[in-house]
Amino acid sequence: MDSTIASLSTPKWNVDRPFLTGRFHTEGKGFSVDSFSAGVDKPIGLYHAAIQELILIDDLLYDLVGIEGRYTSIRRIRGKDDSVTFQVDASMDLALQASIFLGFLFPESAKRLFPLCESYLLINQFVESRSQFKTGLVNHAFAAALRALLLDYQAMVAQLEHQFRLGKLSIQGLWFYCQPMMGTMQALSIVIKKALANNFIGSAVLNLLQSQAKAMAGDHVVRSLLEKMSHRASQAYLGILERWVYEGVIDDPYGEFFIAENKALQKESLTQDYDAKYWQQRYSLKDDIPSFLANAAETILTTGKYLNVMRECGHNIQVPVAESSKLTTVGSNHRYLECIKTAYDFASGELLNLIREKYDLMGKLRSIKHYLLLDQGDFLVHFMDIAREELVKKPDEISVEKLQSLLDLALRSSSAVADPCYEDLTCCVERTTLLKRLSTLKDLQTTQTVYSSSGLEEPVSITGLETFSLSFKVCPMALIPRDLKKSIDKIPADISVLEPNSHVMHNRLQTAKSIDEVIQYHDFYLEKCLRECLLLSPVLLKKLEKMKFICLQYAAAVPNMITDSTKTEPSYVDKYKKLKLRTRSQTMKVAPEDAKTIESILNFEREFAGELQSLGPILSSSSGAEPYLTHLAQWLLGVGRE
């Protein structure tokens, strides 16, 4: 809440001078017979019964508008700040006292007259307290509706007083005219007591009014009144909702709206962290949602997000609003839901057209496939050759600017130069390896907690070869959930997995009718690729990491094993190929230096083959839950038999 709004408050004199607010009676000492001495000659019991009735009617007319009479008093109930009770002079005729507290036509129903006065006081106090700035727009609107009702009530009391001055009003007549107001005032006082007890604001007030209206289904008059109050109170709330679904702007000075805005999150964070939570956390749903909007809450949230995305991209698009489409009421015809659905369809369609036409969604995806999925990987071979000296350094020692220059050089000297988006390809050096980065993919529907205890430890010393990665600039499309920069550039290329899945996604995107379908197809593609590339199984990753480590050891050992021999025997490589095919007994007959080399190679082979064969049972046991592992398991078992 802004500091300017927070500083606004009811003037102090409005509290210091309770006579101006109708709460003066709460500050007094209550009724006492002695208190009559200043304003009256004698207790009411000394008058004739007919005179007592006239005095009592006059006092009751005052009581009905919250003012103490000469022989009636208002006292606060101890321990209940918002509750008061009325008392009368004990010397009053018992028949008149009964007429105050009991209904005339049906004494057994014990209908009280003073509760109407008490309800008026409570409602009036609520109007005064909830008109303060800090109570929010919904309470302001509700208080205004109650104030209008109290004006009608006061007009009724004024008419009764006029009849009394004409000598045409009796106790029975007073009860007769007040009785229709008893039910409505009592129902409103129940609502107000609950609102005051729980200090409700915003959505809670609307939910309370609607629940009470449903509870009074048997009383048409009271239910209609509560529905009218709910309608009046919701107009301010619908004004906030209208700006959100039609403009993508939250105009909520008192924090009443059910969508929260985290202004600390900025779209610029997407350029620094691919896993930024801008889309998920910049705007989010609160727990307190109006019941009449509960089923449409997600649609409302998404609609405003779409409009906000376009505004952040520099396109101030506003949903066209006809006079009949304004959100001014929440009647039983549910027309407001149709307006929300129309706004959602418009926002989704406009955003889809924007990323398809202006930002060339399909072209960006083709470029991502070329570079990140190595559909055209000749540039990468050239880059790895010219950047090897830089990549073998530790991550902290690598110059990213130099790597970017070498990458640009490799792109310009390869077939990638024909791609109009080749300049959007950038490189970066992470501080952790791929295995560590996989544990950050928390927003996909996977159980990433396994990685922390799966034994996948990073090497003690890592170089740029393990931490180098490519990125592709997709902003401002990065504002869209599951932004295309995220996750997809972390998938190691496996053509047998990526190519068919890319083809399926491409065909689906061509027929997408909304941005939600684009998001759905893209999510499905990412998760399917991650799973089929075995990146979501800690056990399989551990095996693959071990096999990769064996291959790296073998690649590092072979040059050292053959260097000395090739100096004296240029044809050693051909001889090595023949010796490699011999049995162990045949190998023992070769020269000692050759036998040592061949034994080392066989050790690598046995270790690698053992790890490869151990994959078979793991894949077979997992193929039930993951069918795509069946073919791989059969292939590995076939290799083992050969």
PDB file of C-alpha atoms in Angstrom, residues 401-511:
ATOM      1  CA  GLU A 401      33.853 -11.945 -24.412  1.00  0.00           C
ATOM      2  CA  LYS A 402      36.604 -13.848 -26.218  1.00  0.00           C
ATOM      3  CA  LEU A 403      34.410 -16.931 -26.493  1.00  0.00           C
ATOM      4  CA  GLN A 404      31.605 -14.834 -27.951  1.00  0.00           C
ATOM      5  CA  SER A 405      33.963 -13.380 -30.551  1.00  0.00           C
ATOM      6  CA  LEU A 406      35.127 -16.870 -31.515  1.00  0.00           C
ATOM      7  CA  LEU A 407      31.515 -18.063 -31.699  1.00  0.00           C
ATOM      8  CA  ASP A 408      30.606 -15.172 -34.017  1.00  0.00           C
ATOM      9  CA  LEU A 409      33.580 -16.057 -36.205  1.00  0.00           C
ATOM     10  CA  ALA A 410      32.529 -19.705 -36.346  1.00  0.00           C
ATOM     11  CA  LEU A 411      28.952 -18.750 -37.229  1.00  0.00           C
ATOM     12  CA  ARG A 412      30.008 -16.437 -40.066  1.00  0.00           C
ATOM     13  CA  SER A 413      32.242 -19.115 -41.575  1.00  0.00           C
ATOM     14  CA  SER A 414      29.573 -21.844 -41.513  1.00  0.00           C
ATOM     15  CA  SER A 415      26.188 -22.533 -43.078  1.00  0.00           C
ATOM     16  CA  ALA A 416      24.572 -20.749 -40.112  1.00  0.00           C
ATOM     17  CA  VAL A 417      25.279 -17.371 -41.707  1.00  0.00           C
ATOM     18  CA  ALA A 418      22.210 -17.878 -43.902  1.00  0.00           C
ATOM     19  CA  ASP A 419      19.979 -17.902 -40.810  1.00  0.00           C
ATOM     20  CA  PRO A 420      18.568 -14.392 -40.117  1.00  0.00           C
ATOM     21  CA  CYS A 421      18.622 -15.096 -36.371  1.00  0.00           C
ATOM     22  CA  TYR A 422      22.211 -16.304 -36.062  1.00  0.00           C
ATOM     23  CA  GLU A 423      23.213 -13.138 -34.186  1.00  0.00           C
ATOM     24  CA  ASP A 424      20.808 -14.112 -31.381  1.00  0.00           C
ATOM     25  CA  LEU A 425      23.000 -17.078 -30.449  1.00  0.00           C
ATOM     26  CA  THR A 426      25.203 -16.336 -27.450  1.00  0.00           C
ATOM     27  CA  CYS A 427      27.491 -18.335 -25.211  1.00  0.00           C
ATOM     28  CA  CYS A 428      28.002 -18.366 -21.486  1.00  0.00           C
ATOM     29  CA  VAL A 429      30.079 -20.215 -18.902  1.00  0.00           C
ATOM     30  CA  GLU A 430      28.142 -21.666 -16.006  1.00  0.00           C
ATOM     31  CA  ARG A 431      29.598 -22.129 -12.555  1.00  0.00           C
ATOM     32  CA  THR A 432      28.295 -25.697 -12.323  1.00  0.00           C
ATOM     33  CA  THR A 433      28.004 -28.712 -14.606  1.00  0.00           C
ATOM     34  CA  LEU A 434      24.939 -30.005 -16.438  1.00  0.00           C
ATOM     35  CA  LEU A 435      24.064 -32.387 -13.589  1.00  0.00           C
ATOM     36  CA  LYS A 436      23.878 -29.521 -11.134  1.00  0.00           C
ATOM     37  CA  ARG A 437      21.803 -27.436 -13.517  1.00  0.00           C
ATOM     38  CA  LEU A 438      19.273 -30.237 -13.909  1.00  0.00           C
ATOM     39  CA  SER A 439      18.384 -29.913 -10.250  1.00  0.00           C
ATOM     40  CA  THR A 440      17.157 -26.341 -10.921  1.00  0.00           C
ATOM     41  CA  LEU A 441      14.371 -27.451 -13.255  1.00  0.00           C
ATOM     42  CA  LYS A 442      11.867 -27.300 -10.411  1.00  0.00           C
ATOM     43  CA  ASP A 443       8.952 -26.000 -12.452  1.00  0.00           C
ATOM     44  CA  LEU A 444       8.668 -29.123 -14.592  1.00  0.00           C
ATOM     45  CA  GLN A 445       6.495 -31.911 -13.249  1.00  0.00           C
ATOM     46  CA  THR A 446       9.350 -34.012 -11.944  1.00  0.00           C
ATOM     47  CA  THR A 447      10.706 -35.107  -8.593  1.00  0.00           C
ATOM     48  CA  GLN A 448      13.949 -33.202  -8.487  1.00  0.00           C
ATOM     49  CA  THR A 449      14.637 -33.820  -4.798  1.00  0.00           C
ATOM     50  CA  VAL A 450      16.227 -37.142  -5.709  1.00  0.00           C
ATOM     51  CA  TYR A 451      19.228 -35.437  -7.213  1.00  0.00           C
ATOM     52  CA  SER A 452      20.482 -34.134  -3.919  1.00  0.00           C
ATOM     53  CA  SER A 453      20.933 -37.643  -2.544  1.00  0.00           C
ATOM     54  CA  SER A 454      21.576 -39.653  -5.681  1.00  0.00           C
ATOM     55  CA  GLY A 455      25.353 -39.583  -5.485  1.00  0.00           C
ATOM     56  CA  LEU A 456      25.855 -37.475  -8.626  1.00  0.00           C
ATOM     57  CA  GLU A 457      28.850 -35.536  -7.384  1.00  0.00           C
ATOM     58  CA  GLU A 458      30.544 -32.957  -9.527  1.00  0.00           C
ATOM     59  CA  PRO A 459      34.218 -33.279 -10.438  1.00  0.00           C
ATOM     60  CA  VAL A 460      36.631 -31.607  -8.093  1.00  0.00           C
ATOM     61  CA  SER A 461      38.161 -29.634 -10.956  1.00  0.00           C
ATOM     62  CA  ILE A 462      35.932 -28.559 -13.828  1.00  0.00           C
ATOM     63  CA  THR A 463      36.864 -26.673 -16.984  1.00  0.00           C
ATOM     64  CA  GLY A 464      35.015 -24.712 -19.599  1.00  0.00           C
ATOM     65  CA  LEU A 465      34.417 -27.918 -21.529  1.00  0.00           C
ATOM     66  CA  GLU A 466      32.023 -29.079 -18.784  1.00  0.00           C
ATOM     67  CA  THR A 467      30.382 -25.707 -18.094  1.00  0.00           C
ATOM     68  CA  PHE A 468      30.182 -24.061 -21.517  1.00  0.00           C
ATOM     69  CA  SER A 469      26.639 -23.658 -22.858  1.00  0.00           C
ATOM     70  CA  LEU A 470      24.768 -21.899 -25.637  1.00  0.00           C
ATOM     71  CA  SER A 471      21.838 -19.559 -25.185  1.00  0.00           C
ATOM     72  CA  PHE A 472      19.394 -18.037 -27.613  1.00  0.00           C
ATOM     73  CA  LYS A 473      17.836 -14.605 -27.210  1.00  0.00           C
ATOM     74  CA  VAL A 474      14.075 -14.913 -27.271  1.00  0.00           C
ATOM     75  CA  CYS A 475      13.002 -11.794 -25.361  1.00  0.00           C
ATOM     76  CA  PRO A 476      10.433 -10.348 -25.187  1.00  0.00           C
ATOM     77  CA  MET A 477       8.893 -13.786 -25.724  1.00  0.00           C
ATOM     78  CA  ALA A 478      10.731 -14.813 -22.569  1.00  0.00           C
ATOM     79  CA  LEU A 479       7.915 -13.170 -20.642  1.00  0.00           C
ATOM     80  CA  ILE A 480       5.693 -16.064 -21.682  1.00  0.00           C
ATOM     81  CA  PRO A 481       5.640 -18.994 -19.240  1.00  0.00           C
ATOM     82  CA  ARG A 482       8.090 -21.789 -19.944  1.00  0.00           C
ATOM     83  CA  ASP A 483      10.024 -19.207 -21.955  1.00  0.00           C
ATOM     84  CA  LEU A 484      11.729 -20.743 -24.970  1.00  0.00           C
ATOM     85  CA  LYS A 485      15.158 -19.845 -23.675  1.00  0.00           C
ATOM     86  CA  LYS A 486      14.610 -21.969 -20.599  1.00  0.00           C
ATOM     87  CA  SER A 487      15.286 -25.696 -20.418  1.00  0.00           C
ATOM     88  CA  ILE A 488      15.474 -26.345 -24.138  1.00  0.00           C
ATOM     89  CA  ASP A 489      19.062 -25.147 -24.405  1.00  0.00           C
ATOM     90  CA  LYS A 490      19.972 -27.535 -21.579  1.00  0.00           C
ATOM     91  CA  ILE A 491      18.894 -30.723 -23.404  1.00  0.00           C
ATOM     92  CA  PRO A 492      21.883 -32.705 -24.763  1.00  0.00           C
ATOM     93  CA  ALA A 493      21.244 -33.431 -28.441  1.00  0.00           C
ATOM     94  CA  ASP A 494      19.919 -36.926 -29.206  1.00  0.00           C
ATOM     95  CA  ILE A 495      18.673 -36.899 -32.772  1.00  0.00           C
ATOM     96  CA  SER A 496      16.543 -40.026 -32.322  1.00  0.00           C
ATOM     97  CA  VAL A 497      14.624 -38.247 -29.561  1.00  0.00           C
ATOM     98  CA  LEU A 498      14.637 -34.596 -30.575  1.00  0.00           C
ATOM     99  CA  GLU A 499      13.852 -34.888 -34.279  1.00  0.00           C
ATOM    100  CA  PRO A 500      10.505 -36.755 -34.056  1.00  0.00           C
ATOM    101  CA  ASN A 501       9.392 -34.722 -31.039  1.00  0.00           C
ATOM    102  CA  SER A 502      10.300 -31.471 -32.795  1.00  0.00           C
ATOM    103  CA  HIS A 503       8.275 -32.539 -35.807  1.00  0.00           C
ATOM    104  CA  VAL A 504       5.231 -33.309 -33.641  1.00  0.00           C
ATOM    105  CA  MET A 505       5.487 -29.984 -31.786  1.00  0.00           C
ATOM    106  CA  HIS A 506       5.875 -28.047 -35.044  1.00  0.00           C
ATOM    107  CA  ASN A 507       2.705 -29.570 -36.503  1.00  0.00           C
ATOM    108  CA  ARG A 508       0.752 -28.886 -33.322  1.00  0.00           C
ATOM    109  CA  LEU A 509       1.879 -25.270 -33.130  1.00  0.00           C
ATOM    110  CA  GLN A 510       0.675 -24.679 -36.673  1.00  0.00           C
ATOM    111  CA  THR A 511      -2.889 -25.459 -35.576  1.00  0.00           C
TER     112      THR A 511
END
